[in-house]
Short mmCIF file of C-alpha atoms in Angstrom, two decimals:
data_model
loop_
_atom_site.label_atom_id
_atom_site.label_comp_id
_atom_site.label_asym_id
_atom_site.label_seq_id
_atom_site.Cartn_x
_atom_site.Cartn_y
_atom_site.Cartn_z
CA VAL A 1 241.60 43.61 77.06
CA GLN A 2 242.14 40.93 79.76
CA GLY A 3 239.16 40.71 82.18
CA THR A 4 235.99 38.58 83.00
CA TYR A 5 233.24 38.23 80.27
CA VAL A 6 229.89 36.38 80.93
CA ALA A 7 226.96 36.07 78.74
CA THR A 8 223.75 34.76 79.67
CA VAL A 9 221.24 33.55 77.17
CA ARG A 10 217.56 33.06 77.82
CA LEU A 11 215.28 30.97 75.66
CA THR A 12 211.55 30.59 76.60
CA PRO A 13 208.69 29.14 74.62
CA GLN A 14 206.39 32.09 73.58
CA VAL A 15 203.17 32.49 75.67
CA VAL A 16 201.01 32.27 72.45
CA ALA A 17 202.57 29.07 71.35
CA GLN A 18 203.60 27.13 74.40
CA ASN A 19 203.21 23.89 72.61
CA PRO A 20 204.90 22.81 69.24
CA VAL A 21 202.57 23.09 66.25
CA GLN A 22 202.35 20.02 63.93
CA ILE A 23 202.95 21.29 60.34
CA SER A 24 202.78 17.87 58.82
CA ASP A 25 203.11 14.19 59.77
CA ASN A 26 206.69 14.40 60.36
CA GLN A 27 207.26 18.07 60.97
CA PHE A 28 206.84 20.16 64.08
CA ARG A 29 207.16 23.90 64.67
CA PHE A 30 208.36 25.67 68.04
CA TYR A 31 208.13 29.10 68.81
CA TYR A 32 210.68 30.72 71.21
CA ASP A 33 211.59 34.11 72.58
CA TYR A 34 215.13 34.91 73.37
CA SER A 35 217.40 37.56 75.24
CA VAL A 36 221.03 37.90 75.70
CA THR A 37 222.69 39.75 78.72
CA ALA A 38 226.58 40.22 78.83
CA VAL A 39 228.60 41.65 81.50
CA GLY A 40 232.38 42.60 81.08
CA SER A 41 234.59 43.51 83.85
CA VAL A 42 238.26 44.63 83.93
CA PRO A 43 239.36 45.03 87.49
CA GLY A 44 242.74 46.77 86.90
CA ALA A 45 241.04 49.55 85.13
CA ASN A 46 237.94 49.74 87.46
CA ILE A 47 235.73 48.98 84.51
CA GLN A 48 232.38 47.07 84.61
CA LYS A 49 229.85 47.15 81.73
CA THR A 50 226.66 45.31 81.18
CA ILE A 51 224.87 45.47 77.77
CA LYS A 52 221.56 43.73 76.88
CA LEU A 53 220.39 42.41 73.61
CA TYR A 54 216.77 43.68 72.91
CA SER A 55 214.60 40.54 73.00
CA GLY A 56 213.79 38.75 69.92
CA ALA A 57 211.92 35.75 68.41
CA THR A 58 212.81 32.91 66.57
CA VAL A 59 211.03 29.80 65.04
CA VAL A 60 212.55 26.07 64.95
CA ASP A 61 211.17 23.59 62.66
CA VAL A 62 212.03 19.93 63.80
CA HIS A 63 211.38 17.11 61.06
CA LEU A 64 212.20 13.67 60.37
CA ASP A 65 215.21 13.25 58.17
CA ASN A 66 214.52 11.66 54.70
CA PHE A 67 216.98 10.39 52.53
CA ALA A 68 216.24 12.99 50.04
CA ARG A 69 218.49 15.27 52.03
CA TYR A 70 221.60 13.95 50.56
CA ALA A 71 222.92 15.22 47.33
CA LEU A 72 224.87 11.89 47.44
CA PHE A 73 224.68 8.78 49.60
CA THR A 74 226.09 5.48 49.06
CA SER A 75 226.21 2.29 51.13
CA HIS A 76 229.37 1.10 49.40
CA HIS A 77 231.48 3.75 47.61
CA THR A 78 232.71 1.31 44.85
CA THR A 79 231.24 -0.16 41.84
CA PRO A 80 229.40 -3.54 42.32
CA SER A 81 232.40 -5.41 41.21
CA GLY A 82 234.56 -3.63 43.94
CA GLY A 83 236.34 -1.08 41.59
CA THR A 84 237.46 2.24 43.02
CA VAL A 85 235.48 5.17 41.70
CA TRP A 86 237.38 8.39 41.93
CA PHE A 87 236.39 12.08 42.88
CA THR A 88 238.11 14.17 40.28
CA ALA A 89 238.13 17.77 39.19
CA ASN A 90 234.97 16.99 37.34
CA THR A 91 233.13 16.11 40.55
CA ASN A 92 231.05 19.00 41.97
CA PHE A 93 228.60 18.38 45.04
CA THR A 94 226.41 21.15 46.23
CA GLY A 95 224.72 19.70 49.21
CA PRO A 96 225.55 17.02 51.93
CA VAL A 97 227.31 13.85 50.72
CA ALA A 98 227.67 10.64 52.91
CA THR A 99 228.88 7.00 52.60
CA ASN A 100 228.86 4.05 54.77
CA ASP A 101 232.31 3.23 53.00
CA ARG A 102 235.15 5.82 52.32
CA PHE A 103 235.55 8.34 49.59
CA SER A 104 238.39 8.29 47.01
CA PHE A 105 240.10 11.42 45.76
CA ALA A 106 242.31 12.05 42.82
CA ASN A 107 244.57 14.99 41.52
CA ASN A 108 244.69 18.61 42.53
CA PRO A 109 241.92 19.89 42.67
CA SER A 110 239.96 16.62 43.07
CA GLY A 111 236.26 17.63 43.70
CA HIS A 112 234.42 20.43 45.46
CA PHE A 113 231.97 19.81 48.27
CA THR A 114 229.93 22.98 49.36
CA GLN A 115 228.14 21.00 52.47
CA GLU A 116 229.48 18.57 55.06
CA ALA A 117 231.00 15.23 53.67
CA ILE A 118 230.82 12.12 56.00
CA GLN A 119 232.12 8.69 55.81
CA HIS A 120 232.02 5.62 58.03
CA GLN A 121 235.60 4.56 57.53
CA ASN A 122 238.28 6.61 59.54
CA THR A 123 240.67 6.84 56.40
CA ALA A 124 240.11 8.26 52.95
CA ARG A 125 241.72 6.97 49.57
CA PHE A 126 244.00 9.22 47.73
CA TYR A 127 245.24 8.54 44.23
CA ASN A 128 248.76 9.44 44.89
CA ASN A 129 250.11 9.57 41.30
CA GLY A 130 248.62 6.13 40.71
CA SER A 131 250.01 4.59 44.13
CA PRO A 132 246.96 4.78 46.18
CA LEU A 133 247.20 5.41 50.00
CA PHE A 134 244.81 5.86 52.87
CA LEU A 135 245.00 8.81 55.22
CA ASP A 136 242.95 9.90 58.08
CA ALA A 137 243.17 13.47 56.42
CA ASN A 138 241.34 16.06 54.18
CA ASN A 139 244.09 15.69 51.63
CA ASN A 140 247.41 13.99 50.52
CA ALA A 141 249.73 16.95 50.91
CA ASN A 142 249.41 18.91 47.51
CA LEU A 143 248.94 16.00 45.21
CA ASP A 144 245.30 15.09 45.77
CA VAL A 145 243.41 18.07 47.16
CA PRO A 146 239.69 18.05 47.43
CA LEU A 147 237.96 21.16 48.45
CA PHE A 148 235.73 21.24 51.37
CA ASP A 149 233.61 24.44 52.09
CA GLN A 150 232.41 22.78 55.34
CA THR A 151 233.68 19.71 57.13
CA PHE A 152 234.99 16.29 56.03
CA GLU A 153 233.88 13.91 58.95
CA ARG A 154 235.39 10.32 59.27
CA SER A 155 234.31 7.45 61.50
CA HIS A 156 230.81 8.39 61.29
CA ASP A 157 228.05 5.89 62.38
CA ILE A 158 226.40 3.63 59.72
CA ILE A 159 223.35 5.19 57.97
CA ASN A 160 220.87 2.14 57.22
CA LEU A 161 218.89 2.11 54.00
CA PRO A 162 215.15 1.40 54.29
CA SER A 163 213.67 -2.20 54.30
CA ALA A 164 211.57 -3.87 51.94
CA VAL A 165 208.71 -2.87 54.14
CA SER A 166 209.12 0.58 52.28
CA GLN A 167 208.66 -0.88 49.14
CA THR A 168 205.57 -2.83 50.13
CA ASP A 169 204.13 0.61 51.54
CA LEU A 170 204.72 2.24 48.07
CA LYS A 171 203.01 -0.69 46.13
CA THR A 172 200.14 -0.45 48.54
CA GLN A 173 199.74 3.36 48.01
CA ALA A 174 199.68 2.89 44.35
CA LEU A 175 197.14 -0.01 44.36
CA GLY A 176 195.05 1.96 46.70
CA GLY A 177 194.71 -1.28 48.90
CA VAL A 178 193.04 -3.41 46.17
CA SER A 179 194.76 -6.57 45.00
CA GLU A 180 197.38 -6.55 42.35
CA PRO A 181 195.92 -6.89 38.64
CA GLY A 182 196.17 -10.48 37.17
CA SER A 183 197.03 -9.01 33.66
CA THR A 184 199.57 -6.65 32.20
CA GLY A 185 198.67 -3.12 31.65
CA VAL A 186 198.27 0.42 33.19
CA PHE A 187 195.79 0.74 35.98
CA VAL A 188 194.48 3.86 37.90
CA PRO A 189 192.62 2.12 40.89
CA ASN A 190 189.26 3.58 41.46
CA ASP A 191 185.88 2.90 42.81
CA GLY A 192 183.93 3.97 39.69
CA THR A 193 183.80 7.39 40.81
CA ASN A 194 187.01 8.35 42.57
CA VAL A 195 190.63 7.61 42.22
CA ILE A 196 191.48 5.56 45.35
CA GLY A 197 195.40 4.82 44.75
CA GLY A 198 197.93 5.98 42.17
CA ILE A 199 199.06 4.84 38.88
CA TYR A 200 199.98 1.13 38.72
CA VAL A 201 201.84 -0.41 35.88
CA ARG A 202 202.11 -4.39 35.65
CA GLY A 203 204.49 -6.02 33.28
CA ASN A 204 205.90 -9.58 33.03
CA GLN A 205 209.26 -9.32 34.72
CA GLY A 206 212.21 -10.23 32.76
CA GLN A 207 210.35 -10.16 29.44
CA SER A 208 211.58 -6.98 27.81
CA ALA A 209 209.06 -6.70 25.21
CA ASP A 210 206.46 -5.26 27.73
CA ASP A 211 208.80 -2.79 29.58
CA ALA A 212 207.21 0.47 29.88
CA THR A 213 208.00 3.90 28.70
CA VAL A 214 206.95 6.97 30.80
CA ALA A 215 206.95 10.50 29.62
CA MET A 216 206.11 13.56 31.57
CA SER A 217 204.52 16.82 30.33
CA LYS A 218 201.76 19.31 30.42
CA ASP A 219 198.85 20.03 28.11
CA ALA A 220 197.63 23.38 26.94
CA SER A 221 195.47 23.91 29.98
CA ASN A 222 198.60 23.45 32.30
CA ASN A 223 197.41 19.91 33.53
CA ALA A 224 200.05 17.41 34.37
CA VAL A 225 200.35 14.47 31.78
CA TYR A 226 201.84 11.03 32.05
CA THR A 227 202.21 9.08 28.80
CA ILE A 228 202.80 5.40 29.43
CA THR A 229 203.34 3.02 26.72
CA GLN A 230 203.57 -0.66 27.04
CA SER A 231 203.57 -3.45 24.64
CA GLY A 232 202.50 -0.85 21.64
CA ALA A 233 199.38 0.32 23.70
CA THR A 234 199.44 3.80 25.12
CA THR A 235 197.63 5.17 28.19
CA THR A 236 197.63 8.78 28.74
CA VAL A 237 196.73 10.01 32.23
CA THR A 238 196.00 13.69 32.84
CA VAL A 239 195.87 15.20 36.27
CA ASP A 240 193.92 18.46 36.70
CA TYR A 241 194.74 19.91 39.98
CA SER A 242 192.42 22.84 39.58
CA SER A 243 189.32 20.82 39.14
CA ASN A 244 190.69 17.90 41.42
CA GLN A 245 190.09 15.27 38.55
CA THR A 246 192.01 12.59 36.66
CA LYS A 247 191.59 11.63 32.97
CA VAL A 248 192.50 8.06 31.93
CA GLN A 249 192.59 7.74 28.14
CA THR A 250 193.58 4.65 26.11
CA SER A 251 193.09 3.93 22.29
CA SER A 252 189.59 2.54 23.03
CA ALA A 253 188.14 4.53 25.97
CA THR A 254 188.16 7.61 28.09
CA SER A 255 187.34 7.91 31.94
CA THR A 256 187.19 10.81 34.19
CA TYR A 257 187.54 10.28 38.02
CA GLN A 258 187.33 12.66 40.94
CA GLY A 259 190.59 13.15 42.98
CA ILE A 260 194.29 12.66 41.78
CA PRO A 261 196.47 9.49 41.71
CA ASP A 262 198.37 10.43 44.94
CA GLY A 263 197.96 7.05 46.68
CA VAL A 264 196.03 6.40 50.01
CA GLY A 265 198.05 8.82 51.96
CA ASN A 266 197.52 11.78 49.66
CA GLU A 267 201.15 12.60 49.71
CA GLY A 268 201.63 13.36 46.03
CA VAL A 269 201.43 11.21 42.72
CA ILE A 270 202.85 7.95 42.93
CA LEU A 271 203.51 5.94 39.82
CA TYR A 272 204.67 2.19 40.55
CA VAL A 273 206.00 -0.07 37.94
CA ASN A 274 206.57 -3.81 39.05
CA ASP A 275 209.04 -4.34 36.02
CA ASP A 276 211.74 -2.31 34.09
CA ILE A 277 211.12 1.36 32.75
CA GLN A 278 212.97 1.39 29.51
CA SER A 279 212.48 4.98 29.12
CA LEU A 280 211.85 7.86 31.27
CA SER A 281 211.90 11.68 30.37
CA GLY A 282 210.03 14.85 30.22
CA MET A 283 209.03 17.61 32.44
CA VAL A 284 207.47 17.94 35.81
CA GLN A 285 204.46 20.23 35.74
CA GLU A 286 204.76 23.05 38.38
CA ASP A 287 202.00 21.91 40.57
CA SER A 288 203.22 18.19 40.85
CA GLU A 289 205.01 16.35 43.44
CA VAL A 290 205.70 12.95 41.98
CA THR A 291 207.48 9.73 42.67
CA ILE A 292 208.37 7.29 39.99
CA SER A 293 208.93 3.89 41.55
CA GLY A 294 210.18 0.63 39.73
CA GLU A 295 211.09 -2.69 40.98
CA ARG A 296 213.86 -3.10 38.47
CA ASP A 297 215.98 -1.03 36.15
CA ILE A 298 214.62 2.61 35.25
CA VAL A 299 216.42 4.16 32.09
CA ILE A 300 216.62 7.78 31.53
CA THR A 301 216.62 8.47 27.80
CA ASN A 302 216.23 12.29 27.82
CA ASN A 303 216.31 15.35 29.78
CA ILE A 304 214.06 15.51 32.94
CA THR A 305 213.35 18.95 34.01
CA TYR A 306 211.16 20.96 36.41
CA GLU A 307 208.63 23.52 34.85
CA LYS A 308 209.80 26.02 37.47
CA ASP A 309 213.25 25.85 38.49
CA PRO A 310 213.19 26.04 42.24
CA ARG A 311 216.52 27.99 42.30
CA VAL A 312 215.03 30.90 40.42
CA VAL A 313 213.84 33.86 42.75
CA GLY A 314 210.01 33.78 42.41
CA ASN A 315 209.51 30.03 41.92
CA GLU A 316 209.60 29.31 45.59
CA ASP A 317 205.76 28.47 45.96
CA TYR A 318 205.87 25.84 43.03
CA LYS A 319 205.62 22.46 43.99
CA ASN A 320 207.29 20.66 41.21
CA LEU A 321 209.33 17.73 42.67
CA LEU A 322 210.37 14.51 41.48
CA GLY A 323 211.61 11.16 42.96
CA ILE A 324 213.08 8.36 40.97
CA LEU A 325 213.15 5.11 42.89
CA SER A 326 214.33 1.64 41.94
CA TRP A 327 214.08 -1.04 44.45
CA GLY A 328 215.85 -3.91 42.95
CA GLY A 329 217.77 -2.59 39.90
CA ASN A 330 219.78 0.32 38.64
CA VAL A 331 218.76 3.91 37.47
CA ARG A 332 220.81 4.09 34.31
CA ILE A 333 221.23 7.14 31.95
CA GLY A 334 220.86 5.54 28.71
CA ALA A 335 222.96 5.51 25.55
CA SER A 336 220.47 7.75 23.73
CA ALA A 337 220.55 10.58 26.21
CA PRO A 338 221.94 13.67 25.04
CA ASN A 339 225.35 15.31 25.74
CA ASN A 340 225.18 17.45 28.70
CA VAL A 341 222.11 15.70 30.01
CA VAL A 342 220.10 17.43 32.77
CA ILE A 343 218.19 15.51 35.49
CA ASN A 344 215.86 17.33 37.91
CA GLY A 345 214.88 15.03 40.80
CA VAL A 346 216.08 12.93 43.68
CA VAL A 347 217.31 9.42 42.42
CA MET A 348 217.51 6.33 44.67
CA ALA A 349 218.62 2.86 43.67
CA HIS A 350 217.81 0.83 46.80
CA ASN A 351 219.86 -2.03 45.89
CA GLY A 352 221.79 -0.88 42.82
CA ILE A 353 223.53 2.04 41.16
CA PHE A 354 222.98 5.34 39.63
CA THR A 355 225.22 4.89 36.33
CA VAL A 356 225.61 5.60 32.77
CA ASP A 357 225.39 3.05 30.00
CA ASN A 358 228.47 2.50 27.97
CA TYR A 359 230.29 4.87 30.37
CA ASN A 360 233.69 3.50 29.40
CA SER A 361 233.25 3.77 25.52
CA GLY A 362 233.07 6.39 22.83
CA SER A 363 233.90 10.02 23.30
CA PRO A 364 233.16 12.37 26.19
CA ARG A 365 229.62 13.32 26.52
CA GLY A 366 229.93 16.55 28.59
CA VAL A 367 228.55 16.89 32.04
CA ALA A 368 225.47 15.12 33.72
CA THR A 369 223.86 17.86 35.81
CA LEU A 370 221.72 16.46 38.55
CA LEU A 371 219.56 18.92 40.37
CA GLY A 372 218.53 16.78 43.58
CA GLY A 373 220.35 13.89 44.90
CA ALA A 374 221.65 10.38 44.49
CA ILE A 375 221.06 7.55 47.00
CA THR A 376 222.53 4.09 46.03
CA SER A 377 223.89 0.90 47.40
CA PHE A 378 226.98 1.12 45.18
CA TYR A 379 228.74 3.76 43.26
CA GLY A 380 227.99 3.79 39.57
CA ALA A 381 230.63 5.18 37.09
CA PHE A 382 229.87 7.99 35.03
CA GLY A 383 232.94 8.16 32.89
CA THR A 384 236.61 7.51 32.72
CA PHE A 385 239.59 10.05 32.90
CA SER A 386 243.29 10.17 32.20
CA GLY A 387 245.08 12.39 34.69
CA SER A 388 242.69 15.59 34.66
CA SER A 389 241.36 14.88 31.04
CA PRO A 390 237.94 13.23 30.60
CA LEU A 391 238.17 10.28 28.15
CA THR A 392 234.47 8.89 27.84
CA GLY A 393 231.09 9.29 29.52
CA TYR A 394 230.03 12.23 31.61
CA GLY A 395 231.43 14.38 34.18
CA ARG A 396 229.32 14.86 37.35
CA ASN A 397 227.88 18.32 38.38
CA PHE A 398 225.33 17.33 41.31
CA ILE A 399 223.49 20.31 42.50
CA TYR A 400 221.73 20.17 45.72
CA ASP A 401 217.96 21.01 45.89
CA ALA A 402 218.12 23.13 49.15
CA ARG A 403 214.27 22.43 49.62
CA MET A 404 215.35 19.11 50.95
CA LEU A 405 216.90 20.60 54.16
CA GLN A 406 213.85 22.12 54.82
CA GLY A 407 211.98 19.02 55.28
CA LEU A 408 210.60 18.60 51.69
CA ALA A 409 210.93 15.22 50.01
CA PRO A 410 209.28 13.34 47.18
CA PRO A 411 205.86 11.73 48.04
CA TYR A 412 206.46 8.44 50.05
CA PHE A 413 210.23 8.59 49.71
CA PRO A 414 211.95 6.53 52.49
CA TYR A 415 212.93 7.99 55.88
CA ILE A 416 216.20 7.76 57.70
CA GLY A 417 214.64 7.67 61.24
CA THR A 418 216.54 10.56 62.73
CA TYR A 419 215.42 14.23 63.10
CA THR A 420 216.82 17.40 62.08
CA CYS A 421 215.94 21.09 62.77
CA SER A 422 216.19 24.46 61.04
CA ASP A 423 215.42 27.96 62.14
CA ASP A 424 213.65 30.77 60.35
CA GLY A 425 216.69 33.00 60.08
CA GLY A 426 215.60 35.09 63.12
CA LEU A 427 218.89 34.43 64.90
CA ASP A 428 220.90 35.78 61.90
CA ALA A 429 219.28 39.26 62.00
CA LYS A 430 221.35 42.21 62.81
CA LEU A 431 221.31 42.49 66.63
CA THR A 432 220.59 45.75 68.54
CA TRP A 433 222.05 46.26 71.89
CA GLN A 434 221.40 48.69 74.78
CA ASP A 435 223.87 50.03 77.31
CA GLU A 436 222.69 48.98 80.89
CA GLY A 437 225.24 51.25 82.48
CA VAL A 438 228.67 51.06 84.17
#
């Protein structure tokens, strides 16, 4: 009905919480009361009606954005050699994706994106039956048709990857402020009684003979266990959260310290390797928030899972969370990894790619499922295809860990430098109105 309609929204800080509450170093909580009054008037029918929403309350959390918020982020959406990597029907992203370049889509359908997709360039690349073209559009008619559940934003501002300062910070956290050891080996910095850093592994860079293997697990007492093998020697680090103790066991000695290897900032377990990690696998114990950071390549050789899947109802309070971070190399799914490999964690290759060894040879290996996200400089290939049929390597099934949009991130993971907010769902509740009269 034609007429005049006006709504007034009033949002005020709650009296009991005038100031925001600091939840963590980078997260703040705001408490608001709100009310809505609406007036409708139809002059020709001599009708005027006012309705008012019963006042309600909502909570808004504002937090510093972390790169872990992306299901996929690339600085350059090509292979390191400049080759195009296409999104096909085997591509499925649940969560935000972004690139400082442009995305490339092939076939109908050519990928499914459940959250926003953003790119810096104003045109996307479409396969176009083998004659690629660039369009400022969401699809190429009915030839190349990605499915966007939300928006596909082009011409977005550049998002800068973190600097080397962040790498130095992680190394400092792992070393606990002490000098780097002069010899190779596995070190848990301590003052004789207390753990003062994280877990630091020193190797001879470029000499593959002493590249470390890292296996995560738990023991019969539900303690987190990190088994690190280097040059034939094995060090087992057991973290007992219930007693706040860390046990370090080698072939010749066992030492127990107060505290856990969570760095100087106590954000979570930090394991830093100044060399390659030739094998990474295992399970992240339910109470563990962990970042495994290396200066060179990190090779995933078997499934990496969370003890408690955060997607399962009832697991909301479990902390298990993993970051896999390579500063100077690539994160690779190795040739010995199983078909349909599963990786739970946020993967970041600051100057490299997340890729599959021998992706363009052999037979199809099923689908690589990532519960988390991938942040890389260049885009790494996972497999090859012909038309809509896979030929080699893995298809991608990247499932977003929704905890990241709530401000959660692996310990010491790099920040973007911008803020985002989320509410407690109070605004989505069923609204109750009252008639203010005619």
